[in-house]
mmCIF file of C-alpha atoms and ligand atoms in Angstrom:
data_model
loop_
_atom_site.group_PDB
_atom_site.id
_atom_site.type_symbol
_atom_site.label_atom_id
_atom_site.label_comp_id
_atom_site.label_asym_id
_atom_site.label_seq_id
_atom_site.Cartn_x
_atom_site.Cartn_y
_atom_site.Cartn_z
ATOM 1 C CA MET A 611 0.548 0.030 -0.065
ATOM 2 C CA ILE A 612 1.520 3.666 -0.872
ATOM 3 C CA THR A 613 1.963 5.486 2.070
ATOM 4 C CA THR A 614 0.972 8.788 3.021
ATOM 5 C CA ALA A 615 5.403 10.032 3.576
ATOM 6 C CA ALA A 616 6.104 7.607 -0.650
ATOM 7 C CA ARG A 617 2.727 10.050 -1.714
ATOM 8 C CA GLY A 618 3.970 13.684 -0.409
ATOM 9 C CA VAL A 619 7.672 12.430 -2.149
ATOM 10 C CA GLU A 620 5.809 11.636 -5.642
ATOM 11 C CA ARG A 621 3.936 15.033 -5.480
ATOM 12 C CA THR A 622 7.531 17.049 -4.143
ATOM 13 C CA THR A 623 9.380 14.607 -7.509
ATOM 14 C CA LEU A 624 6.230 16.099 -9.759
ATOM 15 C CA ARG A 625 6.804 19.626 -8.737
ATOM 16 C CA ARG A 626 10.483 19.629 -9.651
ATOM 17 C CA ALA A 627 10.043 17.298 -12.915
ATOM 18 C CA GLN A 628 10.626 18.968 -16.151
ATOM 19 C CA ILE A 629 6.802 16.731 -17.761
ATOM 20 C CA THR A 630 6.008 18.622 -20.664
ATOM 21 C CA PRO A 631 2.503 19.182 -21.021
ATOM 22 C CA ASN A 632 1.250 17.059 -22.950
ATOM 23 C CA VAL A 633 2.083 14.849 -20.961
ATOM 24 C CA PRO A 634 -1.118 15.987 -18.582
ATOM 25 C CA ALA A 635 -3.130 14.839 -21.121
ATOM 26 C CA ILE A 636 -2.107 11.161 -21.007
ATOM 27 C CA GLY A 637 -5.126 9.588 -18.652
ATOM 28 C CA ALA A 638 -7.725 11.916 -20.009
ATOM 29 C CA VAL A 639 -6.900 9.812 -23.739
ATOM 30 C CA ALA A 640 -6.220 7.160 -22.008
ATOM 31 C CA ALA A 641 -9.965 6.618 -20.316
ATOM 32 C CA ASP A 642 -11.750 8.311 -23.445
ATOM 33 C CA CYS A 643 -10.125 5.237 -25.453
ATOM 34 C CA LEU A 644 -12.302 2.874 -22.169
ATOM 35 C CA VAL A 645 -15.645 4.263 -23.008
ATOM 36 C CA LYS A 646 -15.017 4.234 -26.614
ATOM 37 C CA GLU A 647 -14.721 0.356 -25.865
ATOM 38 C CA LEU A 648 -18.154 0.561 -23.902
ATOM 39 C CA GLU A 649 -19.611 2.307 -26.645
ATOM 40 C CA THR A 650 -18.877 -0.643 -28.908
ATOM 41 C CA TRP A 651 -21.646 -2.790 -30.825
ATOM 42 C CA PRO A 652 -22.107 -4.920 -31.579
ATOM 43 C CA LYS A 653 -18.674 -7.180 -29.085
ATOM 44 C CA PRO A 654 -19.807 -10.483 -29.198
ATOM 45 C CA GLY A 655 -20.646 -11.618 -25.968
ATOM 46 C CA LEU A 656 -18.540 -7.933 -23.826
ATOM 47 C CA VAL A 657 -21.136 -5.799 -22.607
ATOM 48 C CA SER A 658 -21.850 -1.784 -24.355
ATOM 49 C CA HIS A 659 -23.862 0.801 -24.369
ATOM 50 C CA VAL A 660 -27.570 -1.192 -25.905
ATOM 51 C CA ASP A 661 -27.115 -4.552 -23.484
ATOM 52 C CA ASN A 662 -24.417 -6.479 -20.633
ATOM 53 C CA GLY A 663 -23.369 -9.465 -22.888
ATOM 54 C CA SER A 664 -22.603 -12.193 -21.020
ATOM 55 C CA HIS A 665 -22.715 -10.498 -17.822
ATOM 56 C CA ASP A 666 -25.451 -10.018 -14.939
ATOM 57 C CA ASP A 667 -23.327 -8.768 -12.511
ATOM 58 C CA MET A 668 -22.009 -5.793 -14.946
ATOM 59 C CA ASP A 669 -23.895 -3.358 -16.985
ATOM 60 C CA ALA A 670 -23.161 -0.020 -19.060
ATOM 61 C CA GLY A 671 -22.212 2.434 -16.011
ATOM 62 C CA THR A 672 -21.057 0.024 -13.892
ATOM 63 C CA PHE A 673 -17.790 0.362 -16.976
ATOM 64 C CA ARG A 674 -18.261 3.567 -16.898
ATOM 65 C CA ARG A 675 -17.875 4.530 -12.800
ATOM 66 C CA SER A 676 -15.016 2.136 -12.470
ATOM 67 C CA ALA A 677 -13.606 4.293 -16.270
ATOM 68 C CA ALA A 678 -13.865 7.347 -14.113
ATOM 69 C CA ALA A 679 -12.146 5.780 -10.579
ATOM 70 C CA ILE A 680 -9.003 4.574 -12.610
ATOM 71 C CA ARG A 681 -8.825 7.587 -14.561
ATOM 72 C CA PRO A 682 -6.597 9.179 -12.445
ATOM 73 C CA TYR A 683 -4.218 6.546 -11.850
ATOM 74 C CA LEU A 684 -3.513 6.463 -15.936
ATOM 75 C CA GLN A 685 -2.625 9.916 -15.510
ATOM 76 C CA ARG A 686 -0.432 9.595 -12.705
ATOM 77 C CA LEU A 687 1.023 6.230 -14.461
ATOM 78 C CA ALA A 688 2.274 8.647 -17.379
ATOM 79 C CA ASP A 689 3.347 11.229 -14.605
ATOM 80 C CA ALA A 690 5.845 8.814 -13.631
ATOM 81 C CA GLY A 691 6.434 7.028 -16.944
ATOM 82 C CA ALA A 692 7.717 10.323 -17.373
ATOM 83 C CA LEU A 693 9.456 10.717 -13.784
ATOM 84 C CA GLY A 694 11.272 7.810 -15.648
ATOM 85 C CA CYS A 695 10.187 5.173 -12.822
ATOM 86 C CA GLY A 696 10.802 1.876 -13.425
ATOM 87 C CA MET A 697 8.886 -1.433 -12.556
ATOM 88 C CA GLY A 698 8.204 -1.133 -8.790
ATOM 89 C CA ARG A 699 6.481 2.240 -8.934
ATOM 90 C CA LEU A 700 4.069 1.577 -10.656
ATOM 91 C CA ARG A 701 2.452 -1.634 -9.314
ATOM 92 C CA ILE A 702 1.737 0.023 -6.480
ATOM 93 C CA ILE A 703 -0.041 2.923 -8.306
ATOM 94 C CA GLY A 704 -2.172 0.177 -10.845
ATOM 95 C CA LEU A 705 -2.427 -1.872 -7.018
ATOM 96 C CA GLU A 706 -3.787 1.619 -6.481
ATOM 97 C CA ALA A 707 -5.788 1.748 -9.633
ATOM 98 C CA GLU A 708 -7.275 -1.858 -8.906
ATOM 99 C CA ARG A 709 -8.855 -0.866 -5.024
ATOM 100 C CA ALA A 710 -10.495 1.744 -6.976
ATOM 101 C CA MET A 711 -12.194 -0.092 -9.426
ATOM 102 C CA PHE A 712 -13.163 -2.332 -7.162
ATOM 103 C CA ALA A 713 -14.762 0.365 -5.373
ATOM 104 C CA ALA A 714 -16.098 2.248 -8.754
ATOM 105 C CA THR A 715 -17.904 -1.160 -9.283
ATOM 106 C CA SER A 716 -18.818 -2.515 -5.379
ATOM 107 C CA GLY A 717 -16.626 -5.534 -6.019
ATOM 108 C CA VAL A 718 -16.842 -6.351 -9.702
ATOM 109 C CA ASN A 719 -13.290 -6.621 -12.177
ATOM 110 C CA THR A 720 -14.749 -4.289 -14.902
ATOM 111 C CA HIS A 721 -11.237 -3.331 -15.923
ATOM 112 C CA ARG A 722 -8.301 -5.337 -14.049
ATOM 113 C CA GLY A 723 -6.411 -6.119 -17.084
ATOM 114 C CA ALA A 724 -6.866 -2.816 -18.825
ATOM 115 C CA ILE A 725 -5.748 -0.544 -15.887
ATOM 116 C CA PHE A 726 -2.456 -3.051 -16.736
ATOM 117 C CA GLY A 727 -1.455 -2.704 -20.359
ATOM 118 C CA LEU A 728 -2.870 0.759 -21.192
ATOM 119 C CA GLY A 729 -1.633 1.705 -16.929
ATOM 120 C CA LEU A 730 1.487 1.103 -18.995
ATOM 121 C CA LEU A 731 0.801 2.006 -22.036
ATOM 122 C CA CYS A 732 -0.201 4.962 -20.950
ATOM 123 C CA ALA A 733 3.872 5.334 -18.300
ATOM 124 C CA ALA A 734 5.452 4.484 -22.354
ATOM 125 C CA ALA A 735 3.945 7.665 -23.444
ATOM 126 C CA GLY A 736 5.164 9.991 -20.305
ATOM 127 C CA ALA A 737 8.166 8.417 -20.628
ATOM 128 C CA ARG A 738 8.049 9.446 -24.150
ATOM 129 C CA ALA A 739 6.125 12.489 -24.111
ATOM 130 C CA GLY A 740 8.711 13.846 -20.798
ATOM 131 C CA GLY A 741 11.686 13.270 -23.768
ATOM 132 C CA LEU A 742 13.443 10.161 -21.643
ATOM 133 C CA ILE A 743 13.401 7.974 -24.757
ATOM 134 C CA ASP A 744 13.578 8.265 -28.783
ATOM 135 C CA PRO A 745 9.913 10.134 -29.593
ATOM 136 C CA ARG A 746 10.327 8.004 -32.710
ATOM 137 C CA LEU A 747 9.636 4.616 -30.720
ATOM 138 C CA PRO A 748 6.798 3.064 -30.895
ATOM 139 C CA LEU A 749 5.146 2.359 -27.644
ATOM 140 C CA GLY A 750 4.653 -1.281 -27.895
ATOM 141 C CA ASP A 751 8.439 -0.590 -27.689
ATOM 142 C CA VAL A 752 8.905 1.410 -25.130
ATOM 143 C CA VAL A 753 6.825 -0.898 -22.651
ATOM 144 C CA THR A 754 9.659 -3.689 -23.647
ATOM 145 C CA ARG A 755 12.057 -1.561 -23.677
ATOM 146 C CA ARG A 756 11.996 0.069 -19.463
ATOM 147 C CA TRP A 757 10.379 -2.302 -17.818
ATOM 148 C CA GLY A 758 9.890 -5.595 -20.214
ATOM 149 C CA GLY A 759 12.158 -8.104 -17.365
ATOM 150 C CA SER A 760 10.244 -7.009 -14.970
ATOM 151 C CA ILE A 761 6.872 -7.078 -16.030
ATOM 152 C CA LEU A 762 7.843 -11.606 -16.696
ATOM 153 C CA ASP A 763 9.060 -11.282 -12.871
ATOM 154 C CA GLY A 764 6.713 -9.430 -11.232
ATOM 155 C CA PRO A 765 5.162 -11.498 -8.235
ATOM 156 C CA VAL A 766 2.028 -13.386 -9.621
ATOM 157 C CA LEU A 767 -1.728 -13.332 -9.036
ATOM 158 C CA LEU A 768 -2.561 -16.789 -7.628
ATOM 159 C CA HIS A 769 -6.066 -16.682 -6.907
ATOM 160 C CA SER A 770 -7.405 -14.639 -9.945
ATOM 161 C CA HIS A 771 -9.521 -16.277 -13.411
ATOM 162 C CA GLY A 772 -7.038 -15.461 -15.359
ATOM 163 C CA SER A 773 -4.497 -17.087 -13.074
ATOM 164 C CA ALA A 774 -5.664 -20.187 -13.193
ATOM 165 C CA ALA A 775 -7.179 -20.670 -16.260
ATOM 166 C CA ARG A 776 -2.994 -19.716 -17.538
ATOM 167 C CA ARG A 777 -1.669 -22.709 -15.705
ATOM 168 C CA ARG A 778 -4.088 -25.226 -17.033
ATOM 169 C CA PHE A 779 -4.692 -23.910 -20.323
ATOM 170 C CA ARG A 780 -0.564 -22.925 -20.541
ATOM 171 C CA ALA A 781 -2.417 -20.135 -22.638
ATOM 172 C CA GLY A 782 0.422 -16.101 -21.539
ATOM 173 C CA GLY A 783 -2.084 -13.910 -20.726
ATOM 174 C CA ALA A 784 -1.845 -9.494 -20.229
ATOM 175 C CA ARG A 785 1.763 -10.499 -19.062
ATOM 176 C CA ILE A 786 3.414 -12.184 -22.031
ATOM 177 C CA GLU A 787 1.476 -9.438 -24.552
ATOM 178 C CA ALA A 788 3.245 -6.840 -22.842
ATOM 179 C CA ALA A 789 6.183 -7.844 -22.417
ATOM 180 C CA ALA A 790 6.866 -8.565 -25.800
ATOM 181 C CA GLY A 791 5.422 -5.113 -26.701
ATOM 182 C CA PHE A 792 1.940 -5.196 -27.736
ATOM 183 C CA PRO A 793 2.046 -8.280 -30.870
ATOM 184 C CA SER A 794 -1.695 -7.388 -31.005
ATOM 185 C CA ILE A 795 -2.146 -4.621 -30.814
ATOM 186 C CA TYR A 796 -0.044 -3.344 -33.711
ATOM 187 C CA ARG A 797 -0.302 -6.979 -35.379
ATOM 188 C CA ILE A 798 -4.113 -7.118 -35.658
ATOM 189 C CA GLY A 799 -5.794 -4.430 -33.917
ATOM 190 C CA LEU A 800 -4.144 -1.728 -35.282
ATOM 191 C CA PRO A 801 -4.192 -2.822 -38.918
ATOM 192 C CA ALA A 802 -8.041 -4.124 -38.550
ATOM 193 C CA LEU A 803 -9.083 -0.138 -37.251
ATOM 194 C CA HIS A 804 -6.881 0.866 -39.850
ATOM 195 C CA ARG A 805 -8.265 -0.776 -43.261
ATOM 196 C CA ALA A 806 -11.914 -0.392 -41.989
ATOM 197 C CA MET A 807 -11.128 4.018 -41.463
ATOM 198 C CA SER A 808 -11.110 3.222 -45.174
ATOM 199 C CA VAL A 809 -13.577 1.611 -46.006
ATOM 200 C CA VAL A 810 -16.336 2.779 -44.166
ATOM 201 C CA PRO A 811 -14.962 5.977 -42.942
ATOM 202 C CA HIS A 812 -17.415 7.925 -41.731
ATOM 203 C CA ASP A 813 -18.633 4.735 -39.203
ATOM 204 C CA THR A 814 -15.802 5.069 -36.311
ATOM 205 C CA GLU A 815 -17.797 2.432 -34.376
ATOM 206 C CA ALA A 816 -17.599 0.098 -36.985
ATOM 207 C CA ALA A 817 -13.820 0.366 -37.652
ATOM 208 C CA ARG A 818 -14.047 -0.426 -33.579
ATOM 209 C CA VAL A 819 -15.897 -3.762 -34.380
ATOM 210 C CA GLU A 820 -13.638 -4.502 -36.616
ATOM 211 C CA ALA A 821 -11.121 -3.793 -34.301
ATOM 212 C CA CYS A 822 -13.067 -6.158 -31.653
ATOM 213 C CA PHE A 823 -13.701 -8.976 -34.492
ATOM 214 C CA ALA A 824 -9.871 -9.317 -35.153
ATOM 215 C CA LEU A 825 -8.708 -9.089 -32.086
ATOM 216 C CA ILE A 826 -11.450 -11.729 -30.921
ATOM 217 C CA GLY A 827 -10.016 -14.301 -33.793
ATOM 218 C CA SER A 828 -6.595 -14.054 -32.694
ATOM 219 C CA VAL A 829 -6.084 -13.286 -28.833
ATOM 220 C CA GLU A 830 -5.960 -16.369 -26.374
ATOM 221 C CA ASP A 831 -7.641 -14.740 -24.234
ATOM 222 C CA THR A 832 -7.201 -16.256 -20.869
ATOM 223 C CA ASN A 833 -10.902 -14.547 -20.348
ATOM 224 C CA LEU A 834 -12.568 -17.812 -22.755
ATOM 225 C CA LEU A 835 -10.311 -19.771 -21.893
ATOM 226 C CA HIS A 836 -12.072 -19.620 -17.546
ATOM 227 C CA ARG A 837 -14.900 -19.554 -19.349
ATOM 228 C CA GLY A 838 -15.222 -21.966 -21.887
ATOM 229 C CA GLY A 839 -11.942 -23.450 -21.497
ATOM 230 C CA LEU A 840 -10.376 -24.633 -25.290
ATOM 231 C CA ASP A 841 -13.422 -25.200 -27.050
ATOM 232 C CA GLY A 842 -14.716 -22.358 -26.145
ATOM 233 C CA LEU A 843 -11.138 -20.275 -26.454
ATOM 234 C CA HIS A 844 -12.305 -22.385 -30.769
ATOM 235 C CA PHE A 845 -15.280 -21.204 -30.660
ATOM 236 C CA ALA A 846 -14.693 -17.328 -30.872
ATOM 237 C CA HIS A 847 -11.822 -17.790 -33.164
ATOM 238 C CA ASP A 848 -13.376 -19.764 -35.581
ATOM 239 C CA ALA A 849 -16.749 -17.421 -35.488
ATOM 240 C CA ALA A 850 -14.619 -14.004 -35.403
ATOM 241 C CA ARG A 851 -12.075 -14.990 -38.046
ATOM 242 C CA ARG A 852 -15.580 -16.433 -40.214
ATOM 243 C CA PHE A 853 -17.131 -12.573 -39.824
ATOM 244 C CA ILE A 854 -13.168 -11.010 -40.866
ATOM 245 C CA ALA A 855 -12.679 -13.199 -44.272
ATOM 246 C CA SER A 856 -16.749 -13.215 -45.002
ATOM 247 C CA GLY A 857 -15.580 -8.621 -45.299
ATOM 248 C CA GLY A 858 -15.789 -7.776 -41.546
ATOM 249 C CA VAL A 859 -17.939 -4.086 -41.486
ATOM 250 C CA GLY A 860 -17.193 -4.060 -44.933
ATOM 251 C CA ALA A 861 -20.016 -6.456 -46.919
ATOM 252 C CA PRO A 862 -23.831 -5.752 -46.524
ATOM 253 C CA GLY A 863 -25.760 -6.844 -43.370
ATOM 254 C CA TRP A 864 -22.591 -6.669 -41.228
ATOM 255 C CA ARG A 865 -24.211 -5.934 -38.388
ATOM 256 C CA THR A 866 -26.853 -8.310 -38.591
ATOM 257 C CA ARG A 867 -23.836 -10.926 -38.749
ATOM 258 C CA ALA A 868 -22.316 -9.096 -36.089
ATOM 259 C CA GLN A 869 -25.203 -9.461 -33.749
ATOM 260 C CA ALA A 870 -26.347 -13.013 -33.996
ATOM 261 C CA ILE A 871 -21.738 -14.136 -33.009
ATOM 262 C CA HIS A 872 -22.618 -11.403 -30.073
ATOM 263 C CA ASP A 873 -25.783 -13.566 -29.139
ATOM 264 C CA SER A 874 -24.267 -16.696 -29.838
ATOM 265 C CA PHE A 875 -21.650 -15.747 -26.627
ATOM 266 C CA ILE A 876 -24.365 -15.457 -25.776
ATOM 267 C CA ALA A 877 -26.230 -17.925 -25.346
ATOM 268 C CA ARG A 878 -22.732 -19.620 -24.431
ATOM 269 C CA ARG A 879 -22.079 -17.172 -21.383
ATOM 270 C CA LEU A 880 -18.372 -16.385 -23.211
ATOM 271 C CA SER A 881 -16.767 -12.869 -22.761
ATOM 272 C CA PRO A 882 -13.704 -11.679 -24.254
ATOM 273 C CA GLY A 883 -12.906 -9.141 -21.762
ATOM 274 C CA GLY A 884 -9.047 -9.717 -22.610
ATOM 275 C CA SER A 885 -10.150 -8.622 -26.177
ATOM 276 C CA ALA A 886 -12.509 -5.444 -25.017
ATOM 277 C CA ASP A 887 -9.055 -4.763 -23.084
ATOM 278 C CA LEU A 888 -7.204 -4.981 -26.399
ATOM 279 C CA LEU A 889 -9.439 -2.264 -28.453
ATOM 280 C CA ALA A 890 -9.274 -0.061 -25.819
ATOM 281 C CA MET A 891 -5.295 -0.349 -26.034
ATOM 282 C CA THR A 892 -5.511 -0.428 -29.448
ATOM 283 C CA LEU A 893 -6.961 3.263 -29.832
ATOM 284 C CA PHE A 894 -5.117 5.274 -27.376
ATOM 285 C CA VAL A 895 -2.677 3.758 -29.141
ATOM 286 C CA ASP A 896 -3.712 5.165 -32.583
ATOM 287 C CA ALA A 897 -4.351 7.678 -31.247
ATOM 288 C CA HIS A 898 -1.125 8.536 -30.135
ATOM 289 C CA GLU A 899 0.955 7.537 -33.513
ATOM 290 C CA GLY A 900 -2.398 6.733 -36.046
ATOM 291 C CA PRO A 901 -1.745 8.481 -39.170
ATOM 292 C CA THR A 902 -4.562 10.956 -38.092
ATOM 293 C CA SER A 903 -2.644 11.523 -35.331
HETATM 294 C C1 LIG B 1 -0.830 -8.842 -14.146
HETATM 295 C C2 LIG B 1 -2.102 -9.848 -13.840
HETATM 296 C C3 LIG B 1 -3.092 -8.383 -14.839
HETATM 297 C C4 LIG B 1 -2.077 -10.489 -13.224
HETATM 298 O O1 LIG B 1 -4.038 -11.062 -13.905
HETATM 299 P P1 LIG B 1 -3.663 -12.352 -14.710
HETATM 300 O O2 LIG B 1 -3.264 -13.265 -13.676
HETATM 301 O O3 LIG B 1 -5.567 -13.177 -14.438
HETATM 302 O O4 LIG B 1 -3.679 -13.053 -15.582
HETATM 303 P P2 LIG B 1 -4.587 -13.323 -16.840
HETATM 304 O O5 LIG B 1 -5.086 -14.108 -16.941
HETATM 305 O O6 LIG B 1 -3.073 -12.138 -18.306
HETATM 306 O O7 LIG B 1 -5.424 -12.078 -17.230
HETATM 307 C C5 LIG B 1 -5.501 -10.602 -16.940
HETATM 308 C C6 LIG B 1 -6.724 -9.835 -17.742
HETATM 309 O O8 LIG B 1 -5.713 -8.851 -18.531
HETATM 310 C C7 LIG B 1 -7.014 -9.296 -19.501
HETATM 311 N N1 LIG B 1 -6.500 -10.416 -20.646
HETATM 312 C C8 LIG B 1 -7.314 -11.543 -20.471
HETATM 313 N N2 LIG B 1 -6.125 -12.292 -21.709
HETATM 314 C C9 LIG B 1 -5.637 -11.559 -22.379
HETATM 315 C C10 LIG B 1 -4.882 -11.343 -23.269
HETATM 316 N N3 LIG B 1 -3.804 -12.727 -23.657
HETATM 317 N N4 LIG B 1 -4.127 -10.014 -23.844
HETATM 318 C C11 LIG B 1 -4.243 -8.750 -22.701
HETATM 319 N N5 LIG B 1 -5.250 -9.150 -21.745
HETATM 320 C C12 LIG B 1 -5.617 -10.976 -21.302
HETATM 321 C C13 LIG B 1 -8.805 -9.635 -18.862
HETATM 322 O O9 LIG B 1 -9.056 -8.554 -18.448
HETATM 323 C C14 LIG B 1 -10.071 -8.207 -18.713
HETATM 324 O O10 LIG B 1 -11.566 -9.921 -17.405
HETATM 325 C C15 LIG B 1 -11.682 -9.036 -16.965
HETATM 326 C C16 LIG B 1 -12.652 -9.489 -15.643
HETATM 327 O O11 LIG B 1 -12.040 -11.136 -16.081
HETATM 328 P P3 LIG B 1 -13.151 -11.776 -14.518
HETATM 329 O O12 LIG B 1 -12.605 -11.521 -13.386
HETATM 330 O O13 LIG B 1 -12.410 -13.646 -14.683
HETATM 331 O O14 LIG B 1 -14.325 -12.343 -15.357
HETATM 332 P P4 LIG B 1 -15.198 -12.691 -15.703
HETATM 333 O O15 LIG B 1 -14.554 -13.591 -16.716
HETATM 334 O O16 LIG B 1 -16.354 -11.798 -15.540
HETATM 335 O O17 LIG B 1 -15.560 -13.234 -14.262
HETATM 336 P P5 LIG B 1 -16.667 -14.488 -13.911
HETATM 337 O O18 LIG B 1 -18.247 -13.320 -14.007
HETATM 338 O O19 LIG B 1 -16.733 -15.818 -14.884
HETATM 339 O O20 LIG B 1 -17.108 -14.973 -12.910
HETATM 340 C C17 LIG B 1 -11.587 -7.415 -16.024
HETATM 341 O O21 LIG B 1 -10.322 -6.099 -15.743
HETATM 342 C C18 LIG B 1 -10.780 -7.038 -17.947
HETATM 343 O O22 LIG B 1 -10.476 -6.350 -18.053
HETATM 344 C C19 LIG B 1 -7.754 -9.714 -17.895
HETATM 345 O O23 LIG B 1 -8.113 -10.364 -16.554
HETATM 346 C C20 LIG B 1 -1.501 -7.753 -13.091
HETATM 347 O O24 LIG B 1 -3.440 -8.072 -12.110
HETATM 348 C C21 LIG B 1 -1.614 -7.638 -11.545
HETATM 349 O O25 LIG B 1 -0.887 -8.519 -11.475
HETATM 350 N N6 LIG B 1 -2.033 -6.153 -11.251
HETATM 351 C C22 LIG B 1 -1.111 -6.177 -9.831
HETATM 352 C C23 LIG B 1 -0.761 -3.991 -10.851
HETATM 353 C C24 LIG B 1 0.599 -4.257 -12.222
HETATM 354 O O26 LIG B 1 1.203 -4.744 -11.704
HETATM 355 N N7 LIG B 1 0.470 -2.942 -12.740
HETATM 356 C C25 LIG B 1 1.135 -2.720 -13.476
HETATM 357 C C26 LIG B 1 1.521 -1.653 -13.564
HETATM 358 S S1 LIG B 1 -0.342 -0.683 -14.240
HETATM 359 N N1 ADE B 2 -17.045 -3.968 -22.325
HETATM 360 C C1 ADE B 2 -16.669 -5.142 -21.730
HETATM 361 N N2 ADE B 2 -17.349 -6.047 -21.626
HETATM 362 C C2 ADE B 2 -17.310 -7.473 -20.317
HETATM 363 N N3 ADE B 2 -15.050 -7.489 -19.910
HETATM 364 C C3 ADE B 2 -15.367 -6.544 -20.704
HETATM 365 N N4 ADE B 2 -13.642 -6.392 -19.885
HETATM 366 C C4 ADE B 2 -13.806 -5.204 -20.908
HETATM 367 N N5 ADE B 2 -14.151 -4.559 -21.702
HETATM 368 C C5 ADE B 2 -15.432 -5.442 -20.984
#
């Protein structure tokens, strides 16, 4: 737990540090990406502004409260990145963010994966904007270079759904994704988002749907493994890949087909929460290094 004394040190250091003017915007951009992820429909099995997907313990309001509660911590992670902090400091802020999330959601895990991955990307954006690292380096590479080793060496959560699924199925999960510089964002999420933006330039929600399906079709999502085992993961991969292969959001009638896949996930109670987090992270990276940023 962070002590009052440690907080005082952090505040003093922040006052002294040369934080460039765009660092203070990083947390707000990240929280906005969480809201954009929420406001994307249809997302198979996931909660949105339209329905609760495969969940009966949370709705759009739960996610909005969670995003608002963790926003200041995402900014603190950006500030910590700009100050050159190591993984130990980032982990303390991340755990505080988790506590704020649980307080805002009455104990429901909405964004633990997002706090981790988006939090690291915020710290990377802070390090880059603060002049600590080559500004041309992609944010994913910044994460690998600065914190990759300690991400993999850090303490493991023994009782999370994800850790149980990772042990049972030998899956990778959020740490491997982050330590490797977020290959799912750079190889899958961003190309799908940009492809769809060129096909449906006036429909930004459709572009997010395309990126979401592309991610679900490829990510080894521990949420899918936790709820549906290997069968659930394969079902999700197949359905999402078929949607993309048949033209995605560029094909006529795409919304009806996407909704049918959403319904099929709900019938199996599948929820690709890791892919939802990676969609929010894709939007964040796009905001910082996309064609129009
Ligand atoms: C390192 C931690 C992330 C440890 O977490 P864990 O051991 O649980 O590791 P993972 O299995 O790897 O998953 C963690 C969460 O990351 C998301 N995720 C899943 N697969 C992937 C993937 N392949 N790549 C990236 N991210 C992935 C996912 O988060 C979402 O799902 C959460 C809800 O899940 P769950 O509680 O199981 O909910 P339900 O299925 O609904 O449960 P039931 O209703 O069935 O009961 C939600 O949070 C989404 O965000 C995984 O859950 C990390 O937590 C940790 O160590 N934190 C400490 C802080 C820290 O180090 N911070 C660093 C600086 S910020
Ligand atoms: N929209 C969403 N629905 C369910 N789980 C999630 N985890 C992150 N975003 C989510």
